[in-house]
PDB file of C-alpha atoms in Angstrom:
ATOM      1  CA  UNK A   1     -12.757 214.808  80.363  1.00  0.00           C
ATOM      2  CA  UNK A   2     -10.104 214.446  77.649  1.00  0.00           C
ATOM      3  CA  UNK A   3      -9.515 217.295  75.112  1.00  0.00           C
ATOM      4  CA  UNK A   4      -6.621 217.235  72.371  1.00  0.00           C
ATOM      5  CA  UNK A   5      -3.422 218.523  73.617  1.00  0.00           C
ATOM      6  CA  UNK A   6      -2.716 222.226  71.228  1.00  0.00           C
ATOM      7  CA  UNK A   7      -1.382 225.506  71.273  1.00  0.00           C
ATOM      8  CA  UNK A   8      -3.324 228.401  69.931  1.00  0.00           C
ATOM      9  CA  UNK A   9      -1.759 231.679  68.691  1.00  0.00           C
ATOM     10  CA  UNK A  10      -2.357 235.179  68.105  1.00  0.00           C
ATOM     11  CA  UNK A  11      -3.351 238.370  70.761  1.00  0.00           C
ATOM     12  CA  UNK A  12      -6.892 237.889  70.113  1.00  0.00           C
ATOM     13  CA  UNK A  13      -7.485 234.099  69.421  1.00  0.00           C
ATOM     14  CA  UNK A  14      -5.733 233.479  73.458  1.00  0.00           C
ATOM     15  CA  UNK A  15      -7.992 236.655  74.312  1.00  0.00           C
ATOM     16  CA  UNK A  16     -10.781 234.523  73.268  1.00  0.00           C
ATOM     17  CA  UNK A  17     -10.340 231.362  74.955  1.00  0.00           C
ATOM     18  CA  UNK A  18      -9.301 233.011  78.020  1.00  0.00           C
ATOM     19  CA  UNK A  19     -12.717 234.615  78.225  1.00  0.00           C
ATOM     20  CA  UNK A  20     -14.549 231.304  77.329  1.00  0.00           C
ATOM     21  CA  UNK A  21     -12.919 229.067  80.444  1.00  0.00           C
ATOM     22  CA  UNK A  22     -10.793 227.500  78.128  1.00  0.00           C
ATOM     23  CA  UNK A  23      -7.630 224.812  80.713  1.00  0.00           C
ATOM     24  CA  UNK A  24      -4.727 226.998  79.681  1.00  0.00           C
ATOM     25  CA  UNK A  25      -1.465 225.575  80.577  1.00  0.00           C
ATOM     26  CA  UNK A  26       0.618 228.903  80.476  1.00  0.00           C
ATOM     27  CA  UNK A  27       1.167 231.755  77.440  1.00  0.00           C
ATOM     28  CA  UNK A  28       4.452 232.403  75.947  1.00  0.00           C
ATOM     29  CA  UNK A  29       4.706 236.018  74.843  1.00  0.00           C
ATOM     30  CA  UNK A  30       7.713 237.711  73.410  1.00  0.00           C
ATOM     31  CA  UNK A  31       9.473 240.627  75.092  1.00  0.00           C
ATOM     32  CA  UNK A  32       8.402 244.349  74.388  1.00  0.00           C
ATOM     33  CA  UNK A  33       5.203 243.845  73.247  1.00  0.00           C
ATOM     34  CA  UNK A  34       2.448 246.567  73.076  1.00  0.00           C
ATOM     35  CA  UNK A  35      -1.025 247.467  72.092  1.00  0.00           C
ATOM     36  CA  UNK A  36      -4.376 247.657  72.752  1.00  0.00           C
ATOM     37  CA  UNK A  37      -4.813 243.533  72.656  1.00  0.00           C
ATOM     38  CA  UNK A  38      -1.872 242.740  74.440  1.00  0.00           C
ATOM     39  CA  UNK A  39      -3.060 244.872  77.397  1.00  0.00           C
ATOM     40  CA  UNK A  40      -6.478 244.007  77.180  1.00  0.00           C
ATOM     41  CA  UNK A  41      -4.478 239.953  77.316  1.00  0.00           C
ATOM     42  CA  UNK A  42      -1.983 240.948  79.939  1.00  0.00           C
ATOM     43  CA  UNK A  43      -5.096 242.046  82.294  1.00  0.00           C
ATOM     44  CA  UNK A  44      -7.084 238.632  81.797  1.00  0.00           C
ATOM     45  CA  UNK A  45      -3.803 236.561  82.233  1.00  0.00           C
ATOM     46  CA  UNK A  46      -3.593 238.716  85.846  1.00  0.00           C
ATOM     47  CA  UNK A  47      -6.896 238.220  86.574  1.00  0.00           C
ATOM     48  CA  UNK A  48      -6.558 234.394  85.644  1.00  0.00           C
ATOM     49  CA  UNK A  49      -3.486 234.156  87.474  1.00  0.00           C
ATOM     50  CA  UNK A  50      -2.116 232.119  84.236  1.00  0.00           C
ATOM     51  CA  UNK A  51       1.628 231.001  83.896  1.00  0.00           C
ATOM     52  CA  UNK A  52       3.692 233.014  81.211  1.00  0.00           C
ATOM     53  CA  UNK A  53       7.038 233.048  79.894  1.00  0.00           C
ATOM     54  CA  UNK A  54       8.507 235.147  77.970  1.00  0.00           C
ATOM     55  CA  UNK A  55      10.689 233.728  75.095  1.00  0.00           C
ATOM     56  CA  UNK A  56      12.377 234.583  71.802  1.00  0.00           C
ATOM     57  CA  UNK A  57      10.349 235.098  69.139  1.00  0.00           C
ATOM     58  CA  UNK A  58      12.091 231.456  67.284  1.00  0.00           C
ATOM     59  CA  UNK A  59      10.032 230.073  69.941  1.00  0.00           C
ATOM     60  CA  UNK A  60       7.032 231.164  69.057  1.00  0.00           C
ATOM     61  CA  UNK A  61       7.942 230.469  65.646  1.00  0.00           C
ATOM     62  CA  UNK A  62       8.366 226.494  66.747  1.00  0.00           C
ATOM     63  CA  UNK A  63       5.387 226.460  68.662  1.00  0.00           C
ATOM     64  CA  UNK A  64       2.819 228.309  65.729  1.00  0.00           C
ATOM     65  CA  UNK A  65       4.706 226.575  63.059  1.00  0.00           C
ATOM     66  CA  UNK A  66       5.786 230.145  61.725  1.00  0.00           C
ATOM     67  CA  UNK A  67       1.822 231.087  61.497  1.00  0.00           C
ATOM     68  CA  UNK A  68       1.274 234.670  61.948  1.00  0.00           C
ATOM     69  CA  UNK A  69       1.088 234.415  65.917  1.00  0.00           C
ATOM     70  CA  UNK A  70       1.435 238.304  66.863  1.00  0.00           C
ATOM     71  CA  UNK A  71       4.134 237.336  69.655  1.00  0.00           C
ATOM     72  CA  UNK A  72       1.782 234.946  71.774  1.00  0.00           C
ATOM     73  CA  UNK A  73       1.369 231.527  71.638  1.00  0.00           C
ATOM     74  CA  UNK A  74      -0.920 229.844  74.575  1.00  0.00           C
ATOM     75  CA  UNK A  75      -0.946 225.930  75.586  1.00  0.00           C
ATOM     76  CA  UNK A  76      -4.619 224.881  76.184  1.00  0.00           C
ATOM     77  CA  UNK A  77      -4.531 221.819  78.688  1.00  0.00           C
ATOM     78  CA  UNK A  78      -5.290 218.323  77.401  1.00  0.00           C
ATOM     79  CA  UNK A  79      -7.609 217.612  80.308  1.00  0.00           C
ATOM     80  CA  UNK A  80     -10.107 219.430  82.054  1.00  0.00           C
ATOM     81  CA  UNK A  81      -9.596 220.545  86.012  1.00  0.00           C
ATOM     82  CA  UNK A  82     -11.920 219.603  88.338  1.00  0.00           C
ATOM     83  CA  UNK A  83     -13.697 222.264  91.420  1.00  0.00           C
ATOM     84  CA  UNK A  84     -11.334 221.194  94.719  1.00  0.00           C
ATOM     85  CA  UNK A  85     -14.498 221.716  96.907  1.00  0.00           C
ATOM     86  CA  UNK A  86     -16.929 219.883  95.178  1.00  0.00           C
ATOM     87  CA  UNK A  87     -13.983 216.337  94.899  1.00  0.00           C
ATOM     88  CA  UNK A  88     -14.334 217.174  98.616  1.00  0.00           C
ATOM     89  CA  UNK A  89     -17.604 216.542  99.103  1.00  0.00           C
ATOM     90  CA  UNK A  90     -18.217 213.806  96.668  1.00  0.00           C
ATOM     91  CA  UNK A  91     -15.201 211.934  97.996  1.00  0.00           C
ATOM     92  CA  UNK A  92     -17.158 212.204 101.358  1.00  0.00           C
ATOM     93  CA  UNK A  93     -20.543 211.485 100.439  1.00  0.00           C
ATOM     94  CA  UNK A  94     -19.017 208.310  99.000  1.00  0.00           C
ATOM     95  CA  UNK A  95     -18.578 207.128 102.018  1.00  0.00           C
ATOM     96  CA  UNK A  96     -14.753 206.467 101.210  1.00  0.00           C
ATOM     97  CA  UNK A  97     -12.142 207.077 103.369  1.00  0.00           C
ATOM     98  CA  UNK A  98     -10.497 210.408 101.840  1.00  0.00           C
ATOM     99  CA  UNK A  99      -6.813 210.325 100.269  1.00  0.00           C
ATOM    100  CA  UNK A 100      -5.652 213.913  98.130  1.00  0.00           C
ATOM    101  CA  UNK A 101      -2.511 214.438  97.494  1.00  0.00           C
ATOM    102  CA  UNK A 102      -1.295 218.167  97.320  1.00  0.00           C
ATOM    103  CA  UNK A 103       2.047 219.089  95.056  1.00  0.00           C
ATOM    104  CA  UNK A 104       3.649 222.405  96.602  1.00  0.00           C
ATOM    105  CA  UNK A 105       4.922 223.892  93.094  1.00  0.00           C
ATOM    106  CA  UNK A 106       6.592 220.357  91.994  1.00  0.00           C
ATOM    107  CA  UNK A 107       8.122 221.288  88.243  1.00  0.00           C
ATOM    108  CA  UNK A 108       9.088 218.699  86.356  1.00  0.00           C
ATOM    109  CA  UNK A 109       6.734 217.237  83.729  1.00  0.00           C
ATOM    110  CA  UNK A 110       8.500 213.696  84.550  1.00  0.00           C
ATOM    111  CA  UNK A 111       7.821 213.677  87.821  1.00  0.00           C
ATOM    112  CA  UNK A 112       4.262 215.025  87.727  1.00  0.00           C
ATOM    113  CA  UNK A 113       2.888 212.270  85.467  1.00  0.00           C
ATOM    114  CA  UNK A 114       5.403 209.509  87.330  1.00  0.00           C
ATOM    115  CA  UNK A 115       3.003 211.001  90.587  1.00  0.00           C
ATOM    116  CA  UNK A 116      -0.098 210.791  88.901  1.00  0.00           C
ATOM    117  CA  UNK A 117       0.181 207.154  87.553  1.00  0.00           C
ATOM    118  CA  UNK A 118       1.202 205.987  90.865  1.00  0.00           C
ATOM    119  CA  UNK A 119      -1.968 208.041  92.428  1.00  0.00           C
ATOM    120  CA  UNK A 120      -4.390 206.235  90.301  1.00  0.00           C
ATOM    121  CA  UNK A 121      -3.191 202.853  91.313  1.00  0.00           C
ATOM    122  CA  UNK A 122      -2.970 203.739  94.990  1.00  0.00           C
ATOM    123  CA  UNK A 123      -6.365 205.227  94.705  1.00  0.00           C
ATOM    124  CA  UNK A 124      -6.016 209.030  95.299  1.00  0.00           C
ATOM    125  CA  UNK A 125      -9.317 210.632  94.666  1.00  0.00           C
ATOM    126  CA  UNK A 126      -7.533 213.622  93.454  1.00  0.00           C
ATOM    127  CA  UNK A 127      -4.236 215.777  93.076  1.00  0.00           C
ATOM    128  CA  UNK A 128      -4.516 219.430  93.920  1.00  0.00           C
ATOM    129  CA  UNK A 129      -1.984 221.643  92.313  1.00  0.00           C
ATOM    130  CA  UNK A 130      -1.127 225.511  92.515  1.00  0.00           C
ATOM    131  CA  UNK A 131      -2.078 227.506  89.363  1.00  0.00           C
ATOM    132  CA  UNK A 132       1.152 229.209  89.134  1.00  0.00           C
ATOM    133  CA  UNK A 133       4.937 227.675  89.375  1.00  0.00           C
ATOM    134  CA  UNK A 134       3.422 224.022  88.762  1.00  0.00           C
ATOM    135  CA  UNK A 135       4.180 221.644  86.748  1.00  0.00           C
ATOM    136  CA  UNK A 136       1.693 221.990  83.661  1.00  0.00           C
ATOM    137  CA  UNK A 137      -0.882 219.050  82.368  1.00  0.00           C
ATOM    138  CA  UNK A 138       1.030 218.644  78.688  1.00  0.00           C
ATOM    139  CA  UNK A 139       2.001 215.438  76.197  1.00  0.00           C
ATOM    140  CA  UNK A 140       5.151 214.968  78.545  1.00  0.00           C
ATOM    141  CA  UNK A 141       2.711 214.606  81.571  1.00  0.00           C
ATOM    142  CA  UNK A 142       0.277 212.455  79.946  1.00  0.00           C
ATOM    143  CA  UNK A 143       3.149 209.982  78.346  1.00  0.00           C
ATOM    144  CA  UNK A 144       4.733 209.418  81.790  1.00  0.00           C
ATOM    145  CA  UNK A 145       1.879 208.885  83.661  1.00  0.00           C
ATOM    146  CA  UNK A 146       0.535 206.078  81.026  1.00  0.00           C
ATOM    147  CA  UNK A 147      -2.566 207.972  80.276  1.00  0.00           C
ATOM    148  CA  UNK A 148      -3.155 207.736  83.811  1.00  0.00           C
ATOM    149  CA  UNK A 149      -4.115 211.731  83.443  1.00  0.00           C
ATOM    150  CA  UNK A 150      -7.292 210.964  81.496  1.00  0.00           C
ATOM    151  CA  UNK A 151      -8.750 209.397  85.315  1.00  0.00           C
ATOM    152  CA  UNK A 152      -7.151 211.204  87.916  1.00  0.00           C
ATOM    153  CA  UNK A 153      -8.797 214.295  88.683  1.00  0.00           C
ATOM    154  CA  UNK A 154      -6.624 217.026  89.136  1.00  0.00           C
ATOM    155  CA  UNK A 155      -7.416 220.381  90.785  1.00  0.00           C
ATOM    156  CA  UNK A 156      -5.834 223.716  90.038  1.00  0.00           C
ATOM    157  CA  UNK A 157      -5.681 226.283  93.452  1.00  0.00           C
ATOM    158  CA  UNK A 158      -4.661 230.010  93.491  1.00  0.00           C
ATOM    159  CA  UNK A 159      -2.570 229.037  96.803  1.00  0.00           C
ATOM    160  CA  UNK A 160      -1.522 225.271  98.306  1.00  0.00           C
ATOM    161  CA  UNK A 161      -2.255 227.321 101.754  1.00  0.00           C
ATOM    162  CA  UNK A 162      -5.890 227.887 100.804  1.00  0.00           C
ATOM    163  CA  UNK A 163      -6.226 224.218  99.441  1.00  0.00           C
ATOM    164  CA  UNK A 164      -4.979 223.232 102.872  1.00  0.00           C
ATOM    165  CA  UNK A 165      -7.499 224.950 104.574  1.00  0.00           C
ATOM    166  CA  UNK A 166     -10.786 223.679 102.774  1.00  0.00           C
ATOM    167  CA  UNK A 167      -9.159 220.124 103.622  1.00  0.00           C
ATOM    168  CA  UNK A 168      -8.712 220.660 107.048  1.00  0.00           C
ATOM    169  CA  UNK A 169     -12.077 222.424 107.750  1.00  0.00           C
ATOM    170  CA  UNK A 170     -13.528 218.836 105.729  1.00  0.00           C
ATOM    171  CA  UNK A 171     -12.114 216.835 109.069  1.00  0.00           C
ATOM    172  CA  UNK A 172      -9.462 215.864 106.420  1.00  0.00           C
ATOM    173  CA  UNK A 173      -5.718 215.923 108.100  1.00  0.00           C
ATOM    174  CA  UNK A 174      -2.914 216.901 106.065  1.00  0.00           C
ATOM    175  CA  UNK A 175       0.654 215.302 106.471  1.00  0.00           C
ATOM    176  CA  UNK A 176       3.799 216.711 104.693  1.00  0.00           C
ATOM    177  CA  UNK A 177       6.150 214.633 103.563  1.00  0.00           C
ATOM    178  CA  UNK A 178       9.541 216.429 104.960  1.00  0.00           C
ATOM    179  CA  UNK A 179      13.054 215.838 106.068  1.00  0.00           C
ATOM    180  CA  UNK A 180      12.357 218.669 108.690  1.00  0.00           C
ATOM    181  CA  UNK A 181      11.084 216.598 111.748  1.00  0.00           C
ATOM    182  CA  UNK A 182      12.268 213.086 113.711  1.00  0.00           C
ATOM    183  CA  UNK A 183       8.729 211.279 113.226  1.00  0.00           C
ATOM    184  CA  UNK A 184       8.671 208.702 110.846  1.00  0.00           C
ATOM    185  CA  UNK A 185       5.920 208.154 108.134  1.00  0.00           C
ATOM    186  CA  UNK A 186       5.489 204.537 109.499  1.00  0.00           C
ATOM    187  CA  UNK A 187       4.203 206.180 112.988  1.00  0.00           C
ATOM    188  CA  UNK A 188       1.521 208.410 111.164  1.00  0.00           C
ATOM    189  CA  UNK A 189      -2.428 207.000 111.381  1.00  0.00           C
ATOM    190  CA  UNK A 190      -3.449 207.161 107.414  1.00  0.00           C
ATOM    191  CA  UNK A 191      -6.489 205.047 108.381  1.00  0.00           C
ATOM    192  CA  UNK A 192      -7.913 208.560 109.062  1.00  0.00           C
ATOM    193  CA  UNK A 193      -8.997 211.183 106.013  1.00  0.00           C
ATOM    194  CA  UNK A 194      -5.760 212.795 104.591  1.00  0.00           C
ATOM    195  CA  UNK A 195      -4.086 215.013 102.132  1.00  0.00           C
ATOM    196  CA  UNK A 196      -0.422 213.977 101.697  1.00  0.00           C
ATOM    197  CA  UNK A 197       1.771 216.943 100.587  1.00  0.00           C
ATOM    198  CA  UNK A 198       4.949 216.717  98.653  1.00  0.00           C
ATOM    199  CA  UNK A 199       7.506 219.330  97.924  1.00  0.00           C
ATOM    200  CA  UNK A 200       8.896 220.488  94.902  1.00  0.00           C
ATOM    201  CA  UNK A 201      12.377 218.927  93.680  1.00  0.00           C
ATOM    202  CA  UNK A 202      14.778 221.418  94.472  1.00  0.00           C
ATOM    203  CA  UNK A 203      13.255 223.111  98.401  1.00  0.00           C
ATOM    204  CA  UNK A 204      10.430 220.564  99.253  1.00  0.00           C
ATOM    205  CA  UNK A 205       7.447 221.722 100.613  1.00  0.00           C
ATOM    206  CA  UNK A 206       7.093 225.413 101.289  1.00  0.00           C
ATOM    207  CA  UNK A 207       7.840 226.589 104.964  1.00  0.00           C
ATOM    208  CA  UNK A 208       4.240 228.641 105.469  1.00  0.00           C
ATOM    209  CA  UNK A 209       2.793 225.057 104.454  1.00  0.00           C
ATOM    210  CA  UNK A 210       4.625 223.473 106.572  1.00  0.00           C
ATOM    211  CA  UNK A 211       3.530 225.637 109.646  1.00  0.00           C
ATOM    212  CA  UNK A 212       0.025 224.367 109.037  1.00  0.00           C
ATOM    213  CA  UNK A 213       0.108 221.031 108.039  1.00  0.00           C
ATOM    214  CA  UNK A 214      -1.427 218.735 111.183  1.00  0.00           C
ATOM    215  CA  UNK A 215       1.219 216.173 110.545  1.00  0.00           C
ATOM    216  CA  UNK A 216       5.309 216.218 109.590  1.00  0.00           C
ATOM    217  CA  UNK A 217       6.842 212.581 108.524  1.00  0.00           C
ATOM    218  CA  UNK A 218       9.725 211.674 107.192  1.00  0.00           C
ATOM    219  CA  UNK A 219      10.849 208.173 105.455  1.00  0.00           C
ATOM    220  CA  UNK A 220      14.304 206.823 106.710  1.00  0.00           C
ATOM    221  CA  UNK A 221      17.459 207.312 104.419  1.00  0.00           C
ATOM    222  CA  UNK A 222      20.211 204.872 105.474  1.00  0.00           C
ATOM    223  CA  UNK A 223      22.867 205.134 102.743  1.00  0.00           C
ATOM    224  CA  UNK A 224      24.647 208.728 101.764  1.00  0.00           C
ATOM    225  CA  UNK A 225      22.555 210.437  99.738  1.00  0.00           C
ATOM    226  CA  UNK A 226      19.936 212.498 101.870  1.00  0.00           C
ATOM    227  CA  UNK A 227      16.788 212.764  99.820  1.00  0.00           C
ATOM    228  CA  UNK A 228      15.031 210.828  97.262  1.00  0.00           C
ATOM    229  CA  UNK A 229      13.513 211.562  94.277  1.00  0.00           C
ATOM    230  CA  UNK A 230      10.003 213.167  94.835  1.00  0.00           C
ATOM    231  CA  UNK A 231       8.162 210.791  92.729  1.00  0.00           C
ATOM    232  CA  UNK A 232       9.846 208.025  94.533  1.00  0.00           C
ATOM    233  CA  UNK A 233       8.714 209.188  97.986  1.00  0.00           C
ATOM    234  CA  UNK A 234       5.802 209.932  96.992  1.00  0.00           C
ATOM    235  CA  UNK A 235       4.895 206.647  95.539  1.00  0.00           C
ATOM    236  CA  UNK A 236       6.499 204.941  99.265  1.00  0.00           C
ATOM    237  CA  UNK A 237       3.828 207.473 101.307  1.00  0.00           C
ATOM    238  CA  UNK A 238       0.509 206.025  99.436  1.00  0.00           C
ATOM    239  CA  UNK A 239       1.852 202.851  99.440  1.00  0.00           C
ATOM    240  CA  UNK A 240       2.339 203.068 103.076  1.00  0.00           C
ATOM    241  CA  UNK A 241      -1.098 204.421 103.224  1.00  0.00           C
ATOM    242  CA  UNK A 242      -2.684 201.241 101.163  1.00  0.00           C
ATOM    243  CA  UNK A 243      -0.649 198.740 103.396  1.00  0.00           C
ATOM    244  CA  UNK A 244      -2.324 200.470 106.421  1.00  0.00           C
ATOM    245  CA  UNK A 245      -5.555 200.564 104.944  1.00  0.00           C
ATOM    246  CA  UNK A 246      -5.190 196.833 103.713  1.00  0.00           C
ATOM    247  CA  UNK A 247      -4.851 195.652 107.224  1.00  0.00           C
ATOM    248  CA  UNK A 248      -7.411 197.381 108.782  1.00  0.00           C
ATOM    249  CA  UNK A 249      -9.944 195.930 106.145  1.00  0.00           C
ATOM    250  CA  UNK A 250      -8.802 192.364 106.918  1.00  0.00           C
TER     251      UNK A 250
END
């Protein structure tokens, strides 16, 4: 499902592809704009619950190469996002024992594609991500993850909480990977459906998600520093979930 990665500019052009479906990553818009078109935009990006920033017009500038982009500039995503509930069901009429992994508003491009390269290999059938505060699906991604972005589908949710719920109600458990609690990843049954959830870099995951997750795990830290990198403990929970899943095949 691999489109070219591209920006597109100007009120009406982003207006457009808005209205036609089109993956957009997140619209830059510079301050103190009005109109007719840019409220007729600023409605749809509400509606879509799309990512914006607002930015110096130099920006825009950079990112239109100084075309004539009426102070918005929008990054279309380079891959296509897939419907969460029907990877739910296919995953399950496959007959394969289920394995998501859900990113609570993790930011950084580097980490993002570092996760999804390490998903692929591990076998994830797909990532689930929140539309807003995520990390988006750009060339940064796709480089770090080794084109690993191209095969992993990835699905975009209005909230991680509602995400968490369609898993749960598919007999899928969900385990968040936290500091918060004294059980260790090691003790936790991945033989079982599961959605692993990971936090963002800088507060983890999300208290509310945390309250509803069926399972809390932790992996030990023995020297000074208390945390690892996310993409590091991510990539030791699925591989803790293929070394369980290894053994019971054997």
């Amino acid at each position: 499902m691999e489109k070219n990665t591209t920006n597109i500019f100007g009120l009406r052009a982003i207006i457009e592809a808005i209205e036609s479906d089109s993956s957009i990553n997140k619209v830059y818009l510079q301050k103190g704009l009005r109109g007719n078109l840019y409220y007729e935009l600023d409605k749809l990006i509400k509606t879509h619950k799309i990512s914006t920033s607002t930015v110096p017009v130099e920006k825009l500038d950079r990112l239109s190469k100084n075309s004539n982009h009426q102070g918005a500039v929008a990054q279309i995503s380079p891959v296509e996002f897939y419907d969460l509930e029907k990877i739910i069901e296919q995953t399950i009429d496959s007959e394969k024992t289920p394995l998501f992994l859900v990113l609570d508003q993790l930011s950084d491009v580097r980490n993002f594609g570092a996760i999804i390269r390490t998903a692929e290999c591990t076998g994830v059938h797909a990532i689930i991500i929140q539309k807003n505060g995520s990390a988006p699906v750009n060339a940064e991604t796709i480089k770090t993850s080794a084109g690993a972005a191209f095969k992993m589908p990835i699905c975009k949710v209005d909230h991680i909480k509602d995400a968490l719920f369609l898993l749960q109600a598919s007999g899928i458990k969900t385990v968040a990977a936290t500091e918060k609690t004294e059980d260790s990843v090691y003790d936790v049954d991945f033989n079982q459906p599961v959605a692993i959830v990971m936090g963002s870099e800088d507060r983890g995951v999300n208290p509310s998600v945390l309250k509803m997750v069926d399972y809390k795990a932790k992996l030990p830290i023995l020297g000074v520093i208390e945390s690892l990198n996310v993409s590091v403990a991510c990539g030791a929970f699925l591989y803790e979930t293929v070394r369980q899943r290894t053994i019971a095949n054997i």
